[in-house]
C-alpha cells in the first residue's frame, strides 16, 4: 500500500483553493496527475515551519518547494508530464524558468511589497491564519523575505533604486504574460488536451493575481486584458476545483470583503496597541532595583512557629 501523502499549505479565498502561488502550483499538479493528497489547510492553530510552505509529508519524507515536491510525486508514479515529447519537456523547463524569472517577482511585489495591497489584503489574510502573537510578526517577516527575493534577482546594476526595480519587474511581467498568451492561443492547455506541470505553474502564478481583489491592480488589469489566460484559469478552477456551483467562495465575495475589512481593522488596532506599549516602556524612567528588606524572627517567634509545625 502506498504511503499516505499529506500536503500542508495556505488556504484559499476569492474562489481559489489557495491564494498562495506555490501552494496552488502543487495542488493543481496533484489534481492533474491524480495524486491522492490529503490537504491540511493552515489555520490559527497550525504549528510548523510556515516559511517553507507548501510541505509534502509521506512516511519519513518531508519535501518542501514546488519543484522538489513535483519531482517526488513523479517518483511515486504521479506524472502529469508522462505523455510529453522531448521537445515539449524542454519547452516546459524553459517556460517554468521564464515564469520564475519574469513573472514571480511581480507577483511577490503585488502581494507583499505594494503598500496598499499588503496592508489592506495580504497582511490581514495571512495574519488570520497565524496564532497570536506570531500573527503580528510573521507577515512582516514574509514581506521582507519577498522583497529580498525580488532584489536578489532584479536588484543588479544599473537597477539600484527600488523604484527602478519596480518599473523593470512590471515590464518583464507584462512581457511574460504576453508570451504566455501567445503560446496558449485558443488551446485549453499548453500542450494538447490534458494539463501538465507547465499548466500547474502558470495557473499557480496567475490565478491569485487574477482573482484576489487588490486596491492596486497594475498587473491585474493587464492580465484581464488577455482573455485566453483568464479562460485558462477559469477552466481549471471549474474542472478541478469546484468550490461552489457559482465558482466563488462559499461565503460570497461581499461577505469575504466585509470580513477582510473587519480583520484589517482588528490587526491594525493590535499593532497600534503594541507600538504604544513599546513607546511607553521606552519613555518611562528606569528606576534602580530596590533590595527588599530581610525579615528576621525573634527567638520567641521562632520557638512559637516550631511548636505550631511539630506533630
Short mmCIF file of N, CA, C and O in Angstrom, two decimals, residues 115-237:
data_model
loop_
_atom_site.label_atom_id
_atom_site.label_comp_id
_atom_site.label_asym_id
_atom_site.label_seq_id
_atom_site.Cartn_x
_atom_site.Cartn_y
_atom_site.Cartn_z
N UNK A 115 2.37 48.71 -0.94
CA UNK A 115 1.90 49.05 0.40
C UNK A 115 0.39 48.88 0.57
O UNK A 115 -0.06 48.27 1.54
N UNK A 116 -0.40 49.43 -0.34
CA UNK A 116 -1.86 49.35 -0.20
C UNK A 116 -2.33 47.91 -0.21
O UNK A 116 -3.20 47.52 0.58
N UNK A 117 -1.79 47.11 -1.11
CA UNK A 117 -2.19 45.71 -1.20
C UNK A 117 -1.80 44.94 0.06
O UNK A 117 -2.57 44.12 0.56
N UNK A 118 -0.58 45.20 0.55
CA UNK A 118 -0.09 44.46 1.71
C UNK A 118 -0.93 44.75 2.95
O UNK A 118 -1.37 43.82 3.65
N UNK A 119 -1.17 46.04 3.25
CA UNK A 119 -1.86 46.38 4.49
C UNK A 119 -3.37 46.16 4.40
O UNK A 119 -4.02 45.93 5.43
N UNK A 120 -3.93 46.19 3.20
CA UNK A 120 -5.38 46.02 3.05
C UNK A 120 -5.78 44.58 2.86
O UNK A 120 -6.83 44.15 3.36
N UNK A 121 -4.96 43.79 2.15
CA UNK A 121 -5.35 42.43 1.78
C UNK A 121 -4.40 41.38 2.35
O UNK A 121 -4.80 40.50 3.12
N UNK A 122 -3.12 41.45 1.97
CA UNK A 122 -2.20 40.35 2.25
C UNK A 122 -1.97 40.16 3.75
O UNK A 122 -2.11 39.05 4.27
N UNK A 123 -1.59 41.22 4.44
CA UNK A 123 -1.28 41.09 5.86
C UNK A 123 -2.47 40.61 6.67
O UNK A 123 -2.34 39.65 7.47
N UNK A 124 -3.67 41.20 6.53
CA UNK A 124 -4.81 40.70 7.32
C UNK A 124 -5.16 39.25 7.01
O UNK A 124 -5.49 38.48 7.92
N UNK A 125 -5.06 38.86 5.74
CA UNK A 125 -5.44 37.49 5.37
C UNK A 125 -4.49 36.48 6.01
O UNK A 125 -4.93 35.50 6.62
N UNK A 126 -3.19 36.68 5.86
CA UNK A 126 -2.24 35.73 6.42
C UNK A 126 -2.22 35.80 7.94
O UNK A 126 -2.04 34.77 8.61
N UNK A 127 -2.39 36.99 8.51
CA UNK A 127 -2.40 37.12 9.98
C UNK A 127 -3.55 36.33 10.59
O UNK A 127 -3.42 35.80 11.70
N UNK A 128 -4.67 36.21 9.87
CA UNK A 128 -5.82 35.47 10.39
C UNK A 128 -5.55 33.98 10.46
O UNK A 128 -6.28 33.25 11.14
N UNK A 129 -4.51 33.50 9.76
CA UNK A 129 -4.18 32.07 9.76
C UNK A 129 -3.02 31.75 10.70
O UNK A 129 -2.57 30.60 10.77
N UNK A 130 -2.52 32.72 11.41
CA UNK A 130 -1.35 32.54 12.26
C UNK A 130 -1.74 32.87 13.70
O UNK A 130 -2.41 33.87 13.95
N UNK A 131 -1.36 32.06 14.68
CA UNK A 131 -1.75 32.32 16.07
C UNK A 131 -1.09 33.59 16.61
O UNK A 131 0.04 33.91 16.26
N UNK A 132 -1.83 34.29 17.45
CA UNK A 132 -1.30 35.47 18.14
C UNK A 132 -0.26 35.01 19.17
O UNK A 132 -0.45 33.98 19.82
N UNK A 133 0.86 35.69 19.37
CA UNK A 133 1.26 36.98 18.79
C UNK A 133 2.09 36.86 17.50
O UNK A 133 2.54 37.86 16.97
N UNK A 134 2.31 35.63 17.02
CA UNK A 134 3.08 35.47 15.79
C UNK A 134 2.40 36.15 14.60
O UNK A 134 3.05 36.52 13.63
N UNK A 135 1.07 36.33 14.70
CA UNK A 135 0.35 36.99 13.61
C UNK A 135 0.79 38.43 13.42
O UNK A 135 0.57 39.02 12.35
N UNK A 136 1.41 39.01 14.46
CA UNK A 136 1.93 40.38 14.35
C UNK A 136 3.36 40.43 13.83
O UNK A 136 3.86 41.51 13.51
N UNK A 137 4.00 39.28 13.76
CA UNK A 137 5.43 39.25 13.40
C UNK A 137 5.67 38.60 12.05
O UNK A 137 6.37 39.16 11.20
N UNK A 138 5.08 37.44 11.84
CA UNK A 138 5.40 36.65 10.64
C UNK A 138 5.02 37.33 9.32
O UNK A 138 5.78 37.24 8.35
N UNK A 139 3.85 37.99 9.19
CA UNK A 139 3.57 38.66 7.91
C UNK A 139 4.63 39.67 7.52
O UNK A 139 5.02 39.75 6.35
N UNK A 140 5.13 40.44 8.49
CA UNK A 140 6.19 41.39 8.19
C UNK A 140 7.47 40.69 7.76
O UNK A 140 8.18 41.15 6.86
N UNK A 141 7.78 39.57 8.42
CA UNK A 141 8.96 38.80 8.04
C UNK A 141 8.81 38.23 6.63
O UNK A 141 9.76 38.22 5.84
N UNK A 142 7.62 37.76 6.30
CA UNK A 142 7.36 37.23 4.96
C UNK A 142 7.45 38.34 3.91
O UNK A 142 7.92 38.11 2.79
N UNK A 143 7.00 39.53 4.27
CA UNK A 143 7.11 40.67 3.35
C UNK A 143 8.57 41.01 3.07
O UNK A 143 8.96 41.25 1.92
N UNK A 144 9.39 41.05 4.13
CA UNK A 144 10.81 41.35 3.94
C UNK A 144 11.50 40.24 3.14
O UNK A 144 12.37 40.51 2.32
N UNK A 145 11.07 38.99 3.36
CA UNK A 145 11.63 37.89 2.58
C UNK A 145 11.29 38.01 1.11
O UNK A 145 12.13 37.71 0.25
N UNK A 146 10.06 38.45 0.81
CA UNK A 146 9.67 38.63 -0.60
C UNK A 146 10.48 39.74 -1.24
O UNK A 146 10.94 39.62 -2.39
N UNK A 147 10.69 40.84 -0.50
CA UNK A 147 11.48 41.94 -1.05
C UNK A 147 12.93 41.51 -1.28
O UNK A 147 13.53 41.84 -2.31
N UNK A 148 13.49 40.76 -0.34
CA UNK A 148 14.86 40.26 -0.52
C UNK A 148 14.96 39.36 -1.74
O UNK A 148 15.94 39.40 -2.49
N UNK A 149 13.93 38.54 -1.95
CA UNK A 149 13.93 37.65 -3.10
C UNK A 149 13.85 38.43 -4.41
O UNK A 149 14.50 38.09 -5.40
N UNK A 150 13.07 39.51 -4.41
CA UNK A 150 12.97 40.37 -5.60
C UNK A 150 14.32 41.03 -5.89
O UNK A 150 14.81 41.01 -7.02
N UNK A 151 14.92 41.62 -4.86
CA UNK A 151 16.18 42.34 -5.06
C UNK A 151 17.31 41.38 -5.42
O UNK A 151 18.25 41.75 -6.13
N UNK A 152 17.23 40.14 -4.93
CA UNK A 152 18.27 39.17 -5.26
C UNK A 152 18.30 38.87 -6.75
O UNK A 152 19.37 38.67 -7.33
N UNK A 153 17.12 38.83 -7.38
CA UNK A 153 17.06 38.51 -8.80
C UNK A 153 17.06 39.73 -9.70
O UNK A 153 17.46 39.65 -10.86
N UNK A 154 16.59 40.89 -9.15
CA UNK A 154 16.43 42.07 -10.01
C UNK A 154 17.28 43.26 -9.59
O UNK A 154 17.48 44.17 -10.39
N UNK A 155 17.74 43.29 -8.35
CA UNK A 155 18.47 44.46 -7.88
C UNK A 155 19.94 44.43 -8.26
O UNK A 155 20.82 44.39 -7.40
N UNK A 156 20.23 44.40 -9.53
CA UNK A 156 21.61 44.35 -10.01
C UNK A 156 21.89 45.61 -10.81
O UNK A 156 20.97 46.27 -11.29
N UNK A 157 23.15 45.99 -10.99
CA UNK A 157 23.46 47.19 -11.78
C UNK A 157 22.83 47.09 -13.17
O UNK A 157 22.85 46.01 -13.77
N UNK A 158 22.25 48.19 -13.68
CA UNK A 158 22.21 49.53 -13.06
C UNK A 158 20.95 49.78 -12.23
O UNK A 158 20.67 50.93 -11.92
N UNK A 159 20.17 48.77 -11.87
CA UNK A 159 18.91 48.96 -11.14
C UNK A 159 19.13 48.90 -9.64
O UNK A 159 18.82 47.92 -8.99
N UNK A 160 19.72 49.99 -9.10
CA UNK A 160 19.99 50.01 -7.67
C UNK A 160 18.79 50.53 -6.88
O UNK A 160 18.56 50.12 -5.75
N UNK A 161 18.01 51.45 -7.45
CA UNK A 161 16.90 52.06 -6.74
C UNK A 161 15.66 51.19 -6.82
O UNK A 161 15.38 50.57 -7.85
N UNK A 162 14.91 51.15 -5.70
CA UNK A 162 13.73 50.29 -5.64
C UNK A 162 12.72 50.68 -6.70
O UNK A 162 12.08 49.81 -7.31
N UNK A 163 12.53 51.98 -6.94
CA UNK A 163 11.56 52.41 -7.95
C UNK A 163 11.95 51.90 -9.33
O UNK A 163 11.10 51.52 -10.14
N UNK A 164 13.24 51.91 -9.62
CA UNK A 164 13.70 51.40 -10.91
C UNK A 164 13.46 49.89 -11.00
O UNK A 164 13.08 49.37 -12.05
N UNK A 165 13.69 49.20 -9.88
CA UNK A 165 13.45 47.76 -9.85
C UNK A 165 11.97 47.47 -10.08
O UNK A 165 11.61 46.58 -10.85
N UNK A 166 11.09 48.23 -9.42
CA UNK A 166 9.66 48.03 -9.57
C UNK A 166 9.22 48.22 -11.02
O UNK A 166 8.45 47.41 -11.55
N UNK A 167 9.70 49.27 -11.64
CA UNK A 167 9.32 49.52 -13.03
C UNK A 167 9.77 48.38 -13.93
O UNK A 167 9.04 47.93 -14.82
N UNK A 168 10.98 47.87 -13.69
CA UNK A 168 11.52 46.80 -14.52
C UNK A 168 10.76 45.49 -14.33
O UNK A 168 10.46 44.79 -15.30
N UNK A 169 10.43 45.15 -13.08
CA UNK A 169 9.77 43.86 -12.86
C UNK A 169 8.37 43.85 -13.47
O UNK A 169 7.91 42.81 -13.97
N UNK A 170 7.69 44.98 -13.48
CA UNK A 170 6.36 45.01 -14.10
C UNK A 170 6.45 44.99 -15.62
O UNK A 170 5.59 44.39 -16.28
N UNK A 171 7.48 45.59 -16.18
CA UNK A 171 7.68 45.48 -17.63
C UNK A 171 7.96 44.03 -18.01
O UNK A 171 7.39 43.50 -18.97
N UNK A 172 8.83 43.39 -17.25
CA UNK A 172 9.16 41.99 -17.53
C UNK A 172 7.93 41.09 -17.37
O UNK A 172 7.71 40.17 -18.16
N UNK A 173 7.13 41.36 -16.34
CA UNK A 173 5.95 40.53 -16.09
C UNK A 173 4.93 40.67 -17.21
O UNK A 173 4.32 39.68 -17.65
N UNK A 174 4.72 41.88 -17.69
CA UNK A 174 3.77 42.08 -18.78
C UNK A 174 4.24 41.40 -20.07
O UNK A 174 3.43 40.80 -20.80
N UNK A 175 5.53 41.46 -20.33
CA UNK A 175 6.07 40.75 -21.50
C UNK A 175 5.88 39.24 -21.35
O UNK A 175 5.53 38.55 -22.31
N UNK A 176 6.09 38.73 -20.13
CA UNK A 176 5.90 37.31 -19.87
C UNK A 176 4.45 36.91 -20.09
O UNK A 176 4.17 35.86 -20.70
N UNK A 177 3.51 37.72 -19.61
CA UNK A 177 2.10 37.42 -19.81
C UNK A 177 1.74 37.41 -21.29
O UNK A 177 0.97 36.56 -21.76
N UNK A 178 2.30 38.35 -22.04
CA UNK A 178 2.05 38.39 -23.47
C UNK A 178 2.56 37.13 -24.17
O UNK A 178 1.90 36.58 -25.05
N UNK A 179 3.76 36.67 -23.77
CA UNK A 179 4.32 35.45 -24.35
C UNK A 179 3.45 34.23 -24.02
O UNK A 179 3.21 33.38 -24.88
N UNK A 180 3.00 34.15 -22.77
CA UNK A 180 2.14 33.03 -22.38
C UNK A 180 0.83 33.05 -23.15
O UNK A 180 0.34 32.00 -23.60
N UNK A 181 0.27 34.24 -23.32
CA UNK A 181 -0.99 34.36 -24.06
C UNK A 181 -0.81 33.92 -25.51
O UNK A 181 -1.65 33.21 -26.07
N UNK A 182 0.30 34.34 -26.11
CA UNK A 182 0.57 33.96 -27.50
C UNK A 182 0.79 32.45 -27.61
O UNK A 182 0.30 31.82 -28.56
N UNK A 183 1.51 31.87 -26.65
CA UNK A 183 1.80 30.44 -26.69
C UNK A 183 0.53 29.62 -26.48
O UNK A 183 0.33 28.58 -27.14
N UNK A 184 -0.35 30.04 -25.59
CA UNK A 184 -1.58 29.30 -25.33
C UNK A 184 -2.54 29.38 -26.50
O UNK A 184 -3.16 28.38 -26.87
N UNK A 185 -2.66 30.58 -27.09
CA UNK A 185 -3.57 30.75 -28.22
C UNK A 185 -5.00 30.41 -27.85
O UNK A 185 -5.52 30.84 -26.82
N UNK A 186 -5.64 29.59 -28.66
CA UNK A 186 -7.02 29.18 -28.42
C UNK A 186 -7.12 27.81 -27.75
O UNK A 186 -8.21 27.27 -27.58
N UNK A 187 -5.98 27.24 -27.37
CA UNK A 187 -5.97 25.91 -26.76
C UNK A 187 -6.46 25.97 -25.32
O UNK A 187 -6.39 27.02 -24.66
N UNK A 188 -6.91 24.82 -24.85
CA UNK A 188 -7.34 24.75 -23.45
C UNK A 188 -6.15 24.67 -22.52
O UNK A 188 -6.15 25.27 -21.44
N UNK A 189 -5.11 23.90 -22.93
CA UNK A 189 -3.89 23.76 -22.15
C UNK A 189 -2.69 24.03 -23.06
O UNK A 189 -2.83 24.16 -24.27
N UNK A 190 -1.50 24.08 -22.45
CA UNK A 190 -0.32 24.48 -23.23
C UNK A 190 0.19 23.37 -24.16
O UNK A 190 0.78 23.66 -25.19
N UNK A 191 -0.01 22.11 -23.77
CA UNK A 191 0.42 21.01 -24.63
C UNK A 191 -0.70 19.98 -24.74
O UNK A 191 -0.86 19.13 -23.87
N UNK A 192 -1.48 20.09 -25.79
CA UNK A 192 -2.51 19.09 -26.03
C UNK A 192 -3.77 19.31 -25.22
O UNK A 192 -4.08 20.41 -24.77
N UNK A 193 -4.49 18.21 -25.00
CA UNK A 193 -5.80 18.27 -24.37
C UNK A 193 -5.78 17.98 -22.88
O UNK A 193 -6.83 17.99 -22.22
N UNK A 194 -4.62 17.68 -22.34
CA UNK A 194 -4.52 17.39 -20.91
C UNK A 194 -3.48 18.31 -20.28
O UNK A 194 -2.46 18.64 -20.91
N UNK A 195 -3.69 18.70 -19.03
CA UNK A 195 -2.75 19.62 -18.38
C UNK A 195 -1.49 18.90 -17.91
O UNK A 195 -1.49 17.70 -17.64
N UNK A 196 -0.41 19.65 -17.83
CA UNK A 196 0.88 19.12 -17.38
C UNK A 196 1.46 20.06 -16.33
O UNK A 196 0.78 20.97 -15.85
N UNK A 197 2.74 19.87 -15.99
CA UNK A 197 3.35 20.69 -14.94
C UNK A 197 3.41 22.16 -15.33
O UNK A 197 3.29 23.04 -14.47
N UNK A 198 3.59 22.47 -16.61
CA UNK A 198 3.61 23.87 -17.03
C UNK A 198 2.26 24.52 -16.75
O UNK A 198 2.21 25.67 -16.27
N UNK A 199 1.18 23.82 -17.01
CA UNK A 199 -0.15 24.36 -16.72
C UNK A 199 -0.30 24.61 -15.22
O UNK A 199 -0.93 25.60 -14.81
N UNK A 200 0.28 23.72 -14.39
CA UNK A 200 0.19 23.90 -12.94
C UNK A 200 0.94 25.17 -12.51
O UNK A 200 0.43 25.94 -11.68
N UNK A 201 2.12 25.39 -13.06
CA UNK A 201 2.89 26.58 -12.71
C UNK A 201 2.18 27.85 -13.18
O UNK A 201 2.08 28.83 -12.42
N UNK A 202 1.71 27.86 -14.42
CA UNK A 202 1.04 29.05 -14.95
C UNK A 202 -0.21 29.35 -14.13
O UNK A 202 -0.46 30.49 -13.73
N UNK A 203 -0.99 28.32 -13.86
CA UNK A 203 -2.21 28.50 -13.06
C UNK A 203 -1.86 29.00 -11.65
O UNK A 203 -2.51 29.92 -11.13
N UNK A 204 -0.84 28.40 -11.02
CA UNK A 204 -0.47 28.80 -9.67
C UNK A 204 -0.03 30.25 -9.57
O UNK A 204 -0.34 30.94 -8.59
N UNK A 205 0.67 30.74 -10.59
CA UNK A 205 1.14 32.13 -10.57
C UNK A 205 0.05 33.11 -10.99
O UNK A 205 -0.02 34.24 -10.49
N UNK A 206 -0.82 32.69 -11.94
CA UNK A 206 -1.79 33.63 -12.48
C UNK A 206 -3.08 33.72 -11.67
O UNK A 206 -3.65 34.80 -11.53
N UNK A 207 -3.57 32.59 -11.16
CA UNK A 207 -4.89 32.58 -10.54
C UNK A 207 -5.01 33.55 -9.36
O UNK A 207 -6.01 34.30 -9.28
N UNK A 208 -4.05 33.60 -8.41
CA UNK A 208 -4.18 34.60 -7.34
C UNK A 208 -4.15 36.03 -7.88
O UNK A 208 -4.88 36.91 -7.38
N UNK A 209 -3.30 36.26 -8.85
CA UNK A 209 -3.22 37.59 -9.45
C UNK A 209 -4.53 37.96 -10.14
O UNK A 209 -4.94 39.13 -10.16
N UNK A 210 -5.20 36.98 -10.68
CA UNK A 210 -6.44 37.18 -11.42
C UNK A 210 -7.65 37.36 -10.50
O UNK A 210 -8.51 38.20 -10.75
N UNK A 211 -7.69 36.60 -9.39
CA UNK A 211 -8.90 36.54 -8.58
C UNK A 211 -8.89 37.43 -7.34
O UNK A 211 -9.94 37.92 -6.93
N UNK A 212 -7.75 37.58 -6.68
CA UNK A 212 -7.72 38.34 -5.43
C UNK A 212 -8.01 39.81 -5.71
O UNK A 212 -7.48 40.39 -6.65
N UNK A 213 -8.83 40.41 -4.87
CA UNK A 213 -9.25 41.80 -5.09
C UNK A 213 -8.30 42.75 -4.38
O UNK A 213 -8.33 42.90 -3.16
N UNK A 214 -7.46 43.38 -5.17
CA UNK A 214 -6.46 44.33 -4.66
C UNK A 214 -6.90 45.76 -4.93
O UNK A 214 -7.55 46.04 -5.94
N UNK A 215 -6.48 46.70 -4.06
CA UNK A 215 -6.71 48.11 -4.38
C UNK A 215 -5.79 48.62 -5.50
O UNK A 215 -6.17 49.50 -6.26
N UNK A 216 -4.56 48.07 -5.57
CA UNK A 216 -3.62 48.44 -6.62
C UNK A 216 -3.52 47.27 -7.61
O UNK A 216 -3.06 46.19 -7.24
N UNK A 217 -3.95 47.48 -8.84
CA UNK A 217 -4.17 46.36 -9.76
C UNK A 217 -3.41 46.54 -11.08
O UNK A 217 -3.90 46.16 -12.14
N UNK A 218 -2.23 47.10 -11.01
CA UNK A 218 -1.48 47.38 -12.24
C UNK A 218 -1.32 46.15 -13.12
O UNK A 218 -1.70 46.13 -14.29
N UNK A 219 -0.76 45.08 -12.57
CA UNK A 219 -0.54 43.86 -13.35
C UNK A 219 -1.85 43.10 -13.55
O UNK A 219 -2.03 42.44 -14.58
N UNK A 220 -2.74 43.20 -12.61
CA UNK A 220 -4.03 42.51 -12.71
C UNK A 220 -4.83 43.04 -13.90
O UNK A 220 -5.46 42.27 -14.64
N UNK A 221 -4.79 44.33 -14.13
CA UNK A 221 -5.50 44.91 -15.25
C UNK A 221 -4.94 44.40 -16.58
O UNK A 221 -5.69 44.11 -17.52
N UNK A 222 -3.64 44.28 -16.65
CA UNK A 222 -3.02 43.77 -17.88
C UNK A 222 -3.42 42.31 -18.11
O UNK A 222 -3.73 41.92 -19.25
N UNK A 223 -3.43 41.52 -17.05
CA UNK A 223 -3.82 40.11 -17.18
C UNK A 223 -5.25 39.99 -17.67
O UNK A 223 -5.55 39.14 -18.52
N UNK A 224 -6.16 40.80 -17.15
CA UNK A 224 -7.56 40.68 -17.52
C UNK A 224 -7.82 41.10 -18.97
O UNK A 224 -8.89 40.79 -19.52
N UNK A 225 -6.87 41.78 -19.58
CA UNK A 225 -6.99 42.10 -21.00
C UNK A 225 -6.64 40.91 -21.89
O UNK A 225 -6.97 40.91 -23.07
N UNK A 226 -5.97 39.90 -21.31
CA UNK A 226 -5.59 38.70 -22.06
C UNK A 226 -6.64 37.64 -21.78
O UNK A 226 -6.51 36.82 -20.87
N UNK A 227 -7.70 37.64 -22.57
CA UNK A 227 -8.88 36.83 -22.26
C UNK A 227 -8.60 35.34 -22.26
O UNK A 227 -9.22 34.58 -21.51
N UNK A 228 -7.65 34.88 -23.10
CA UNK A 228 -7.40 33.43 -23.13
C UNK A 228 -6.74 32.94 -21.84
O UNK A 228 -7.01 31.83 -21.38
N UNK A 229 -5.89 33.77 -21.21
CA UNK A 229 -5.30 33.39 -19.92
C UNK A 229 -6.36 33.38 -18.82
O UNK A 229 -6.31 32.53 -17.92
N UNK A 230 -7.30 34.30 -18.88
CA UNK A 230 -8.38 34.31 -17.90
C UNK A 230 -9.26 33.08 -18.07
O UNK A 230 -9.67 32.45 -17.08
N UNK A 231 -9.56 32.72 -19.33
CA UNK A 231 -10.35 31.50 -19.57
C UNK A 231 -9.59 30.26 -19.10
O UNK A 231 -10.19 29.31 -18.59
N UNK A 232 -8.28 30.28 -19.27
CA UNK A 232 -7.44 29.17 -18.80
C UNK A 232 -7.60 28.98 -17.30
O UNK A 232 -7.82 27.85 -16.82
N UNK A 233 -7.51 30.05 -16.52
CA UNK A 233 -7.66 29.96 -15.06
C UNK A 233 -9.07 29.52 -14.68
O UNK A 233 -9.26 28.65 -13.82
N UNK A 234 -10.07 30.13 -15.32
CA UNK A 234 -11.46 29.77 -15.01
C UNK A 234 -11.74 28.31 -15.34
O UNK A 234 -12.46 27.62 -14.60
N UNK A 235 -11.18 27.83 -16.45
CA UNK A 235 -11.41 26.45 -16.86
C UNK A 235 -10.84 25.45 -15.85
O UNK A 235 -11.49 24.45 -15.51
N UNK A 236 -9.64 25.71 -15.35
CA UNK A 236 -9.04 24.80 -14.36
C UNK A 236 -9.80 24.86 -13.05
O UNK A 236 -10.07 23.83 -12.41
N UNK A 237 -10.21 26.05 -12.62
CA UNK A 237 -10.99 26.17 -11.39
C UNK A 237 -12.31 25.40 -11.51
O UNK A 237 -12.72 24.71 -10.57
#
